[in-house]
Tab-separated table of C-alpha atoms in Angstrom:
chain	number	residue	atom	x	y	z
A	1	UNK	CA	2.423	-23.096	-5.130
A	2	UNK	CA	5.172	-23.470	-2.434
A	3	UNK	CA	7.421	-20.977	-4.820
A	4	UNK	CA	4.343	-18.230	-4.991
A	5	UNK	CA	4.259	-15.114	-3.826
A	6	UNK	CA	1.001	-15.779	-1.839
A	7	UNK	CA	2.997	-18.952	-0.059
A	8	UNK	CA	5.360	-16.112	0.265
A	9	UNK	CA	3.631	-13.614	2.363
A	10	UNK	CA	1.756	-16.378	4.396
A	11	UNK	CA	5.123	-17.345	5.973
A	12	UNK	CA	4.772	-13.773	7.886
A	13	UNK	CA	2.479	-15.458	9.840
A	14	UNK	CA	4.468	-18.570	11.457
A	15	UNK	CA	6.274	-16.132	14.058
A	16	UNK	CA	3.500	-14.711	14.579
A	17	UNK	CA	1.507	-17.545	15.484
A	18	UNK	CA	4.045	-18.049	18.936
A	19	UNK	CA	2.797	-15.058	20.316
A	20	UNK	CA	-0.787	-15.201	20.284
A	21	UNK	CA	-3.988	-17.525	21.233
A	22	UNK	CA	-5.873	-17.964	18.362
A	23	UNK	CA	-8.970	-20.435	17.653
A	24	UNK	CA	-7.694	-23.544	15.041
A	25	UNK	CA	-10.898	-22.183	13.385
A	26	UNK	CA	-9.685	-18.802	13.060
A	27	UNK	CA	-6.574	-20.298	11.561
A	28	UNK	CA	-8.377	-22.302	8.747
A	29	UNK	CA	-10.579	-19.531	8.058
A	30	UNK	CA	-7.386	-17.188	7.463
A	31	UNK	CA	-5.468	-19.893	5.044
A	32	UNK	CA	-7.718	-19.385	2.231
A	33	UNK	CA	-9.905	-16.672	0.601
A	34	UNK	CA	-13.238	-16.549	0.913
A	35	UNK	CA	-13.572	-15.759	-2.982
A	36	UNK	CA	-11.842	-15.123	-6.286
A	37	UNK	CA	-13.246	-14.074	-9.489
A	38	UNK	CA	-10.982	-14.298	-13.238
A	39	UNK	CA	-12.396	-12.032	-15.557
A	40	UNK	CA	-11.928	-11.546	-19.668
A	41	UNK	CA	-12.136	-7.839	-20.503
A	42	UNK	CA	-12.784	-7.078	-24.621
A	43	UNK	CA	-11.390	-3.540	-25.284
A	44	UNK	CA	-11.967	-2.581	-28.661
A	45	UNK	CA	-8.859	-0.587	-29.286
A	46	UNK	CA	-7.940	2.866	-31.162
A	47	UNK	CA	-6.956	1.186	-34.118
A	48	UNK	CA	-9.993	-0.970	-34.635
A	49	UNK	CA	-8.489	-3.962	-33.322
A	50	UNK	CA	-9.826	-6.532	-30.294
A	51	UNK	CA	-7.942	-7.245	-27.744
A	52	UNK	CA	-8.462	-9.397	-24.444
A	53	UNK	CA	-6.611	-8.666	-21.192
A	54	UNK	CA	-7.374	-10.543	-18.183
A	55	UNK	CA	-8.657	-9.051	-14.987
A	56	UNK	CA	-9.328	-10.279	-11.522
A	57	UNK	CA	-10.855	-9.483	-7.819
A	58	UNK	CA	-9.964	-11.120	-4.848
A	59	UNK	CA	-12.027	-11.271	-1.772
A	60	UNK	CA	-9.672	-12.526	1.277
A	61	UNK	CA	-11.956	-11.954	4.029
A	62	UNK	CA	-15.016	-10.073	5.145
A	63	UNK	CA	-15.193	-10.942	9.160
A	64	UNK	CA	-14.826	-7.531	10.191
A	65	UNK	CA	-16.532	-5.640	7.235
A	66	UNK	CA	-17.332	-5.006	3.199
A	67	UNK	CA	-13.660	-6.240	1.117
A	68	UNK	CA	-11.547	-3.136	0.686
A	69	UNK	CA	-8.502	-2.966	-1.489
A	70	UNK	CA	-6.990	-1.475	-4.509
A	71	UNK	CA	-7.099	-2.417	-8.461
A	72	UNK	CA	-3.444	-1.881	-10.021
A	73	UNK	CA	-3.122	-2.094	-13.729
A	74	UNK	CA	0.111	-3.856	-14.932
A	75	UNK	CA	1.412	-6.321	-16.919
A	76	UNK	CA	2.994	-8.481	-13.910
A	77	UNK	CA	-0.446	-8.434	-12.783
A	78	UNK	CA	-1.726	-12.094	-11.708
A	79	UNK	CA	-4.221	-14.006	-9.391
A	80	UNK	CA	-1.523	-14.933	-7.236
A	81	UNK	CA	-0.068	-11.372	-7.118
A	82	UNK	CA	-4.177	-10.023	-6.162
A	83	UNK	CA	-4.292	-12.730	-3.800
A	84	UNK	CA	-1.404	-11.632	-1.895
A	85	UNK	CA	-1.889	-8.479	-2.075
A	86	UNK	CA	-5.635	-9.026	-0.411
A	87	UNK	CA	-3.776	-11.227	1.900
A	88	UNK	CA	-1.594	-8.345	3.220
A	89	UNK	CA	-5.093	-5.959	2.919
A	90	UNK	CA	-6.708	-7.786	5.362
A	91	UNK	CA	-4.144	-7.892	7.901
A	92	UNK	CA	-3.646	-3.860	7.561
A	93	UNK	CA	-7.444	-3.174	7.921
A	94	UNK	CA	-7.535	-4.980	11.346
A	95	UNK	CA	-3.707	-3.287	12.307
A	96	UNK	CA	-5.622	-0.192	11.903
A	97	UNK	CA	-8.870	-1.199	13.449
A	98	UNK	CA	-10.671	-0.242	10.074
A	99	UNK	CA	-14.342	-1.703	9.972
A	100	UNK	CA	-13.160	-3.398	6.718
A	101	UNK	CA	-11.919	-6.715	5.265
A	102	UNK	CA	-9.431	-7.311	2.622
A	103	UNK	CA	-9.496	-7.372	-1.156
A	104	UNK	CA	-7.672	-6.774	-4.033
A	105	UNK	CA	-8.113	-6.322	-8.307
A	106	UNK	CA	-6.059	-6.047	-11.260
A	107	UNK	CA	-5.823	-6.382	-14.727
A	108	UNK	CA	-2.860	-7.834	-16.358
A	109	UNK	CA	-2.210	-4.777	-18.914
A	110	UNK	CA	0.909	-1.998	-19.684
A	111	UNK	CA	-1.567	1.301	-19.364
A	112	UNK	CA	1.540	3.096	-20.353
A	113	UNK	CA	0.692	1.483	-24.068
A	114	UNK	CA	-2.659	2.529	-24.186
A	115	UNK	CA	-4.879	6.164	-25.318
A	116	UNK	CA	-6.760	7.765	-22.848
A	117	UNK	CA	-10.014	6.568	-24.694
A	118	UNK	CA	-8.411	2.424	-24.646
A	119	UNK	CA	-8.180	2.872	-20.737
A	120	UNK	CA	-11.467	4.368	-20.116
A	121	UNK	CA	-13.015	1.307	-21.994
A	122	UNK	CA	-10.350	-1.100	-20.275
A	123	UNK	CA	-11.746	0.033	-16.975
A	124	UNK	CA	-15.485	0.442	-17.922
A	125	UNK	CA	-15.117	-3.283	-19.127
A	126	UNK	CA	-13.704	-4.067	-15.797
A	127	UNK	CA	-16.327	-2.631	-13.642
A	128	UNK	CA	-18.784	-4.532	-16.388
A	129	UNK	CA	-17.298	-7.694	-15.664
A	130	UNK	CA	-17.356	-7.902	-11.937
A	131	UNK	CA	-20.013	-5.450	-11.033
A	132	UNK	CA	-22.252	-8.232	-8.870
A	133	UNK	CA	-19.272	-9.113	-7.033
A	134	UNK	CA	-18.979	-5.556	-5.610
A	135	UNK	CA	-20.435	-2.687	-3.758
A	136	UNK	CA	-20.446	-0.447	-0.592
A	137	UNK	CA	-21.627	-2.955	1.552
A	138	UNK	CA	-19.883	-5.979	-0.193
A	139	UNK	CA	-16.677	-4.947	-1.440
A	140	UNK	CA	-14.967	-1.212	-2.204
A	141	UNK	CA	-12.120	-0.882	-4.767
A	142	UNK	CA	-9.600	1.990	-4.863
A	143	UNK	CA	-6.067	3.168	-6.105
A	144	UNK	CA	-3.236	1.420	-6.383
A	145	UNK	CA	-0.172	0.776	-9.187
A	146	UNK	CA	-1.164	3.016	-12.229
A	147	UNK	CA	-4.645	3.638	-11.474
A	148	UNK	CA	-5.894	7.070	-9.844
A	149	UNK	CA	-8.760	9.268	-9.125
A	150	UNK	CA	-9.823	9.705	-12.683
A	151	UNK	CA	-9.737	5.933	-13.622
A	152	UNK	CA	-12.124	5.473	-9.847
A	153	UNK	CA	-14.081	7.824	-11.112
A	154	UNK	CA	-14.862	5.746	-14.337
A	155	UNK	CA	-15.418	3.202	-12.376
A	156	UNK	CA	-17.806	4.291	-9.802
A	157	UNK	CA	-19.468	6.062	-13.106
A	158	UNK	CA	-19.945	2.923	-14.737
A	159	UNK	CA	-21.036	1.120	-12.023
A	160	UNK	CA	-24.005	3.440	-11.366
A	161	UNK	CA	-24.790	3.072	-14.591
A	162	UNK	CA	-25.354	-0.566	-14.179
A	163	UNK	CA	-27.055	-0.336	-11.012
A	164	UNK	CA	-29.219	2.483	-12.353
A	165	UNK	CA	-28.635	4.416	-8.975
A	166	UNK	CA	-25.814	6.748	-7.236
A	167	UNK	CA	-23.396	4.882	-5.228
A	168	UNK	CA	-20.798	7.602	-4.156
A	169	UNK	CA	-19.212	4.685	-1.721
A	170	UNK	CA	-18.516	2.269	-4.573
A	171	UNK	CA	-15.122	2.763	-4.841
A	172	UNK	CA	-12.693	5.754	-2.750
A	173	UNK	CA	-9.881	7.853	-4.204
A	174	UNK	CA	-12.627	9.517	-6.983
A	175	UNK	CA	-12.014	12.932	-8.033
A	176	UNK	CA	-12.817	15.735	-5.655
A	177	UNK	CA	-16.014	16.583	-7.723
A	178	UNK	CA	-17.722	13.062	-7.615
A	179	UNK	CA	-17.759	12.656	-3.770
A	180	UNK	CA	-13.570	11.840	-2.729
A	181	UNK	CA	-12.221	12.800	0.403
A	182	UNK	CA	-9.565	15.744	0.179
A	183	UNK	CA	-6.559	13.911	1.672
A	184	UNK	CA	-6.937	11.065	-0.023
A	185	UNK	CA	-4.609	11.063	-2.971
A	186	UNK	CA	-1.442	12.089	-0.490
A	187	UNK	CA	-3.124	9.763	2.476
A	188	UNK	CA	-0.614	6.313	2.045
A	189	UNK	CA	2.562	8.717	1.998
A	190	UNK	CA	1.177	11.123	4.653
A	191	UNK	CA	0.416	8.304	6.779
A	192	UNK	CA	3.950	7.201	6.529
A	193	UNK	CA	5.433	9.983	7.537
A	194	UNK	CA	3.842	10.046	10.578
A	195	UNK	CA	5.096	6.295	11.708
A	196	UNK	CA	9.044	7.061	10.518
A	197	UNK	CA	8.544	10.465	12.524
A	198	UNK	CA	6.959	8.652	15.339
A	199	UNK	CA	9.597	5.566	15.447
A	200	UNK	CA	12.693	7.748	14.484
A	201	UNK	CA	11.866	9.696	17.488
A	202	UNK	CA	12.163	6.573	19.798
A	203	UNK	CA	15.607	5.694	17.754
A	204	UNK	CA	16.954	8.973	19.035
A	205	UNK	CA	17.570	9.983	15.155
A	206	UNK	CA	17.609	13.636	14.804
A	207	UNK	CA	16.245	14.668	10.912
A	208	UNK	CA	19.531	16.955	10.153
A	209	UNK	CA	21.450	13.791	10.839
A	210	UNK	CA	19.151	11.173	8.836
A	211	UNK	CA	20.170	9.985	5.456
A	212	UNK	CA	17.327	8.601	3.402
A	213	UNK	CA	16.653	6.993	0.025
A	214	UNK	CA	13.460	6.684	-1.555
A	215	UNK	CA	12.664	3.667	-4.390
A	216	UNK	CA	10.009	4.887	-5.912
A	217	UNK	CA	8.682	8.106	-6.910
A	218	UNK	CA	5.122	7.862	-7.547
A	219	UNK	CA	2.291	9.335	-5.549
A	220	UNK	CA	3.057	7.586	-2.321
A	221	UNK	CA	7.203	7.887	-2.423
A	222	UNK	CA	7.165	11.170	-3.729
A	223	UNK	CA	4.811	12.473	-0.865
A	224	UNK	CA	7.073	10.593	1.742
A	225	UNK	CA	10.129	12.114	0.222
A	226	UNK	CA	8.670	15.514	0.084
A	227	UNK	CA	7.191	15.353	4.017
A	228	UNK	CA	10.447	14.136	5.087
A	229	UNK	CA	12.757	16.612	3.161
A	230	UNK	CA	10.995	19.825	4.947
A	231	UNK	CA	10.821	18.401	8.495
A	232	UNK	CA	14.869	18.399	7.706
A	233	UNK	CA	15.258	14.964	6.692
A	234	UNK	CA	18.580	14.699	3.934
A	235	UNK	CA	16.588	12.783	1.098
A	236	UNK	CA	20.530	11.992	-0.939
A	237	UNK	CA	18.341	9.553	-3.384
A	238	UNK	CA	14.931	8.741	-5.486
A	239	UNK	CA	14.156	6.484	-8.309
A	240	UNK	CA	10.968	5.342	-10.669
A	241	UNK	CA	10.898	2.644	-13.213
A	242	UNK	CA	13.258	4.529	-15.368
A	243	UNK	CA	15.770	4.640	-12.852
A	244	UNK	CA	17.010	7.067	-9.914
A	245	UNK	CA	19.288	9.904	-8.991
A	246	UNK	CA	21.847	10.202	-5.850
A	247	UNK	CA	23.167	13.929	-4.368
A	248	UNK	CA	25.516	12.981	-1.316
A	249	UNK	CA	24.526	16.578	-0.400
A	250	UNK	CA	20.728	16.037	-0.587
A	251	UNK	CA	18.132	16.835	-3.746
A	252	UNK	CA	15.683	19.236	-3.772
A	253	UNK	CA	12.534	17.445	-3.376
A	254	UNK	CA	10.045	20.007	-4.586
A	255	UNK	CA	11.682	20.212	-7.430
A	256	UNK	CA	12.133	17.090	-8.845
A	257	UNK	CA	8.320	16.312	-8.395
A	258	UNK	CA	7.988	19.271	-10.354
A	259	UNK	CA	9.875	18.118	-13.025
A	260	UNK	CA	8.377	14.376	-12.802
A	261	UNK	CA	5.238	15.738	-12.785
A	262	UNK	CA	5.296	17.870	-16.118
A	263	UNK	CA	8.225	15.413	-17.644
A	264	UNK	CA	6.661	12.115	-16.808
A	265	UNK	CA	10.542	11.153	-15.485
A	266	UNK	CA	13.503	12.452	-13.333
A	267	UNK	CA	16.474	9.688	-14.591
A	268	UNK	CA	17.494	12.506	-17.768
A	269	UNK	CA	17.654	15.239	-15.682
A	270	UNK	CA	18.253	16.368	-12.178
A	271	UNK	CA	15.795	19.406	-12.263
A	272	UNK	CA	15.432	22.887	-14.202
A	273	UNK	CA	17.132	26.237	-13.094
A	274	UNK	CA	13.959	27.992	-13.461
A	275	UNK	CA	12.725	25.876	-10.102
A	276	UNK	CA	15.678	24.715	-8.355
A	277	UNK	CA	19.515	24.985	-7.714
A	278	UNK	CA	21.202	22.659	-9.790
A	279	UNK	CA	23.543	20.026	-7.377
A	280	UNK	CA	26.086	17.842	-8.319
A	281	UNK	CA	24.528	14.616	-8.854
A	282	UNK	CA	24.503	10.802	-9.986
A	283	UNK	CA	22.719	8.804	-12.346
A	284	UNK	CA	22.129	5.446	-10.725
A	285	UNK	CA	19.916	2.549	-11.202
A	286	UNK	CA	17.066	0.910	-8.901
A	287	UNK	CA	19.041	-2.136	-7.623
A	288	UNK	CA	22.123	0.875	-7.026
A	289	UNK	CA	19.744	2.804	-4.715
A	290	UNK	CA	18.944	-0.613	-2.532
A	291	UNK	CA	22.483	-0.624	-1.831
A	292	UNK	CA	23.093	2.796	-0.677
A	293	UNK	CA	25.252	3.606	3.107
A	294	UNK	CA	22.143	5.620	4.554
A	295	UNK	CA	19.966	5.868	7.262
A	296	UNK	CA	16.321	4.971	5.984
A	297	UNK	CA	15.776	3.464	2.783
A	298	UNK	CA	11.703	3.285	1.963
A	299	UNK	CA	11.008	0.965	-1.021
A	300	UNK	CA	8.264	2.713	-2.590
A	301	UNK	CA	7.787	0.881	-5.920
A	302	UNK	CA	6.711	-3.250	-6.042
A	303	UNK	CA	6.397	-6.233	-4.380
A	304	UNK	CA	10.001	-8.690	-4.085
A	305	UNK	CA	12.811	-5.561	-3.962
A	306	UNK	CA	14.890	-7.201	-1.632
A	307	UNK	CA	15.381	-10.755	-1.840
A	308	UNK	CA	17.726	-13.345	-0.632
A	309	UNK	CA	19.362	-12.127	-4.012
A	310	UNK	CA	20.349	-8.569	-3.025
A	311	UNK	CA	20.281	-8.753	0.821
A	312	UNK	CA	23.431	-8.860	1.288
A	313	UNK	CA	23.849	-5.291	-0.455
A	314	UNK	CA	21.583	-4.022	2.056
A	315	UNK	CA	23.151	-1.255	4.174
A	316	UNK	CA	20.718	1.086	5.585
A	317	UNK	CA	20.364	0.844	9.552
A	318	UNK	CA	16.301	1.349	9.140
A	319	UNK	CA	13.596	0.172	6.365
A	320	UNK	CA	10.141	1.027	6.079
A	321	UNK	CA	8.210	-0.600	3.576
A	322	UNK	CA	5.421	1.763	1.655
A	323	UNK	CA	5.234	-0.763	-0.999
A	324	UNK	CA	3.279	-3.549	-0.792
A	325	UNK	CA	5.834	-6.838	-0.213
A	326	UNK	CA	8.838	-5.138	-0.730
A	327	UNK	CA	10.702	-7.379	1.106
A	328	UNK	CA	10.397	-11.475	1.241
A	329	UNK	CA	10.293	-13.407	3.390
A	330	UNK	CA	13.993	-15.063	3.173
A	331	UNK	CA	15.401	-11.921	3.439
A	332	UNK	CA	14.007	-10.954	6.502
A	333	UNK	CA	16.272	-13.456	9.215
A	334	UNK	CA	19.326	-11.781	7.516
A	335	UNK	CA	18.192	-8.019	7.592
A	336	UNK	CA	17.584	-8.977	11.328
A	337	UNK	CA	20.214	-11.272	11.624
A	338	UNK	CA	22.876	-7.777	10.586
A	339	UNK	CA	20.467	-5.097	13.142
A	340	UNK	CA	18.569	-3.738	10.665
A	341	UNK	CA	15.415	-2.641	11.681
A	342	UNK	CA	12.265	-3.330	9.073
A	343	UNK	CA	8.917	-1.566	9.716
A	344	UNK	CA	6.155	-3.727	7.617
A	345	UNK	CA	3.802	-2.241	5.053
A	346	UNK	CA	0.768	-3.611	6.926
A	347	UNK	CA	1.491	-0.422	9.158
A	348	UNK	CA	4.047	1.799	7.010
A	349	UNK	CA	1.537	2.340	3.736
A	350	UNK	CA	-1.602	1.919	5.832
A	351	UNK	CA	-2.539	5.416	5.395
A	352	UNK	CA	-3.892	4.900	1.565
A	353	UNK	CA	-7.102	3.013	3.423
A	354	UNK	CA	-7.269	4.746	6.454
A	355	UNK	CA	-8.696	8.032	4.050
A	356	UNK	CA	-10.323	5.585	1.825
A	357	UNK	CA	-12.347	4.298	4.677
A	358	UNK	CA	-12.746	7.921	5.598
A	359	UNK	CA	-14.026	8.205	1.906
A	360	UNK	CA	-16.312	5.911	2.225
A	361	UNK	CA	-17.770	7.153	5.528
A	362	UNK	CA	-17.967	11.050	4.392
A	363	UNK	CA	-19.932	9.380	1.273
A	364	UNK	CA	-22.366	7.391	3.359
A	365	UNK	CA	-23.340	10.237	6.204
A	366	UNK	CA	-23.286	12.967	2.856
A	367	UNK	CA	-21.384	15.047	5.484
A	368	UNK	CA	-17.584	16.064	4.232
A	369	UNK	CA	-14.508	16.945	6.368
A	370	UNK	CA	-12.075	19.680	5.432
A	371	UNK	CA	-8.103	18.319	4.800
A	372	UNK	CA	-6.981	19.364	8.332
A	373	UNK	CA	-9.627	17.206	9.620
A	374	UNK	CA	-8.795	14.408	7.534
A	375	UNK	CA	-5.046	14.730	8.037
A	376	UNK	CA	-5.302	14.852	12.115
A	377	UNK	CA	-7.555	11.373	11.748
A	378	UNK	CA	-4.787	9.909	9.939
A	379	UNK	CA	-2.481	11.206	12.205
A	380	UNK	CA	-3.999	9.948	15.242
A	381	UNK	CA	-4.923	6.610	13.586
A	382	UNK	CA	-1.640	5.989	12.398
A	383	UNK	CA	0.360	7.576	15.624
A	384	UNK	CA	-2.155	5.232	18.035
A	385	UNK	CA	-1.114	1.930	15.665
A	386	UNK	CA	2.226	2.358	15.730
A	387	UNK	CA	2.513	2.796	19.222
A	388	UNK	CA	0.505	-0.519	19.668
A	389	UNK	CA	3.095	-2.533	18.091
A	390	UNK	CA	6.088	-0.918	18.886
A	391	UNK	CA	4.640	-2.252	22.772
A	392	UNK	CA	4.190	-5.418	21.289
A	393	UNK	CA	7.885	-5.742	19.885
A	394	UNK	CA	9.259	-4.402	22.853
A	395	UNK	CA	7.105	-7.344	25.126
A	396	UNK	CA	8.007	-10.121	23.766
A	397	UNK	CA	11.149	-9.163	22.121
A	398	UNK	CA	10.009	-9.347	18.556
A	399	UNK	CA	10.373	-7.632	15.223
A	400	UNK	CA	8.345	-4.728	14.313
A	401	UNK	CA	6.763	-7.425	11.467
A	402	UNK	CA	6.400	-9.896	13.787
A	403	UNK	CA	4.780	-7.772	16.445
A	404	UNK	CA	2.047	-6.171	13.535
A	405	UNK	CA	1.057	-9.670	12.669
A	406	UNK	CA	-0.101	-10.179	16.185
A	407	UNK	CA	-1.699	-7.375	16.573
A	408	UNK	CA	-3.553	-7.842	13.211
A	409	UNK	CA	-4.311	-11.376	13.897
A	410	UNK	CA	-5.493	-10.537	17.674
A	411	UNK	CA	-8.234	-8.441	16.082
A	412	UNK	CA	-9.108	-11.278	13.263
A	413	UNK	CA	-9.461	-13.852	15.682
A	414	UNK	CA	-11.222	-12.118	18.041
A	415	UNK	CA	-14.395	-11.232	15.112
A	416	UNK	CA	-14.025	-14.610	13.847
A	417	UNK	CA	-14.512	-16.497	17.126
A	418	UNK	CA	-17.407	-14.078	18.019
A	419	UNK	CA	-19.025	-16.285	15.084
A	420	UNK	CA	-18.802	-19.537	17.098
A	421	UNK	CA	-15.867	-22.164	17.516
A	422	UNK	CA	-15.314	-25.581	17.615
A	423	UNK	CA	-14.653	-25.092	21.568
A	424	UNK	CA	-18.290	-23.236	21.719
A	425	UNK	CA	-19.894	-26.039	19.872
A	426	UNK	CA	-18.178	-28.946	21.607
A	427	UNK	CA	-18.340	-28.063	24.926
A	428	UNK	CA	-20.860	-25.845	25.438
């Protein structure tokens, strides 16, 4: 387990742990998860055949509220993966104060393999399988890798069917039309935006004169991108799974999301003349993009980009992490070590559950908010968290990752000593 990625992202808290008094029951509450459920999911499939792909839903802990977290569908899905990942959920819920604790799903499965009509019954089986271990009050699933309002929507379907009642607050990120918040499918980039623009302001770093490189083009990098390229930002590189293009001059933004969008990829092709002004431009490659001379690089895709492996290629002067783990662990003393300044994702990509949580609210109270509304909550939430640790890391002389984990675990152990402690029960 020592080689995991859960063993992984628990070594964030060590540092952390100077900086902070914390109950020793707190502590052992936080190194395990409260529960974890493996699931077998039978999809009968297009072609007649039956096939079984594994599925699971972490629970990490509920101190401060129902479990909250995404359900990704891919095949590098795994319980220690979920685990982690509902590791790292917890932690961001208390960074932003959110009356939520963390949790996680998956299902170990290429969706890019399957029909339309496989992955309805893929996630219908899901839902099936771990229906009693969810719920608005227990535990609220939403977006993440390959899954998106239409496959929520299936799910919170499915799960009313079950329950033979309407739960709206099941899950967040549905569709528009079944009770999701407007806002909520742009929230995790949007909500990034506003922590680079707030932090980039305290760096002195003026937009025209900011290089940045974006790994990752999906809904959260390509939002980032986009939101950075009109406040004047020069965005000279993005990449998917496919792999990435680089403009030393800048790309046009708008336009390649365009072309993603109605292409399904932007590696063959910089962008079409009908939408865009064609630039001279480079094919490149994922691990290429890492190692690019600019300002801010924001690794948008998966977990373990940058690794004692490819640190040393490393040359951007600021990262902030919208994907989840981006970074590990042994590559964060030399990316310190060389003045580069790291911005966690327990902050960076909180945005995603900041709207869910709106969601979730707007579905309880029946009473919905219009996008401006939405986006200046998000704004304030995430412009009010950041500031909070940036004070922290400027106290006590720590990291930006350091200084999130205290403020996360501040707020942890603060709920889970309200419980009672051994100090409480020993001495009175």
């Amino acid at each position: 387990m020592s080689d995991s990625l859960f063993a992984d992202a628990s070594k964030r808290l060590e540092r952390a742990m100077k900086y902070i008094s914390i109950s020793e029951d707190a502590l052992e509450y936080l190194k395990y998860p409260k529960s974890s459920l493996i699931v077998s999911i039978p999809v009968r499939m297009d072609n007649g055949a039956l096939r079984i792909f594994p599925g699971y839903r972490v629970r990490y802990d509920d101190t401060r509220g129902p479990g909250k977290g995404g359900v990704r569908y891919h095949p590098n899905v795994s319980l220690d993966e979920v685990t982690s990942l509902a590791f790292w959920m917890t932690f961001k819920c208390a960074v932003l104060d959110l009356p939520f604790g963390g949790a996680k799903g998956g299902v170990t499965v290429n969706p890019k393999e399957l029909s339309k009509l496989e992955l309805e019954r893929l996630t219908r089986g899901y839902i099936e399988a771990i229906a009693d271990f969810i719920g608005p009050d227990i535990d609220i699933p939403a977006p993440d890798v390959y899954t998106n309002p239409m496959v929520m929507g299936w799910m919170m379907d499915q799960y009313n069917i079950i329950k033979r009642s309407l739960n709206p607050a099941v899950v967040t990120g549905k569709p528009i039309t079944l009770g999701g918040s407007v806002g909520r499918n742009t929230a995790t980039g949007t909500g990034a935006y506003f922590t680079i623009e707030t932090l980039m302001r305290k760096f002195d770093r003026q937009p025209h004169e900011t290089t940045v490189a974006v790994q990752g083009f999906g809904n959260a990098g390509a939002v980032v991108a986009e939101l950075l390229a009109k406040t004047g930002y020069k965005v000279v590189a993005v990449s998917d799974s496919k792999g990435g293009i680089y403009a030393k001059k800048g790309l046009d933004i708008p336009s390649i999301r365009h072309y993603k969008e109605s292409n399904k990829g932007i590696q063959a092709i910089y962008c079409e003349d009908s939408v865009c002004n064609i630039v001279e431009h480079e094919i490149i490659s994922n691990e290429e993009l890492l190692a690019l001379e600019v300002d801010l690089l924001i690794p948008a895709a998966l977990e373990n980009q940058i690794t004692a492996a490819n640190v040393k290629d490393i040359k951007a002067k600021y990262i902030f992490e919208v994907a989840n783990g981006p970074i590990s662990a042994d590559a964060d003393a030399d990316l310190e070590a060389r003045g580069i300044y790291v911005v966690p994702d327990i902050l960076v990509n909180a945005g995603g559950v900041t709207v869910s949580y709106f969601e979730w609210v707007q579905n309880r109270s029946g009473l919905y908010w219009s996008v401006e509304e939405v986006n200046q909550r998000l704004q304030q939430k995430m412009i009010k968290e950041t500031e909070k640790i940036w004070q922290l890391a400027e106290e006590f002389d720590i990291p930006m990752r350091t200084a999130a984990y205290v403020h996360g675990l501040n707020r942890l152990g603060e709920a889970l000593s309200a419980k009672g402690t051994r100090d409480y029960y020993v001495n009175g």
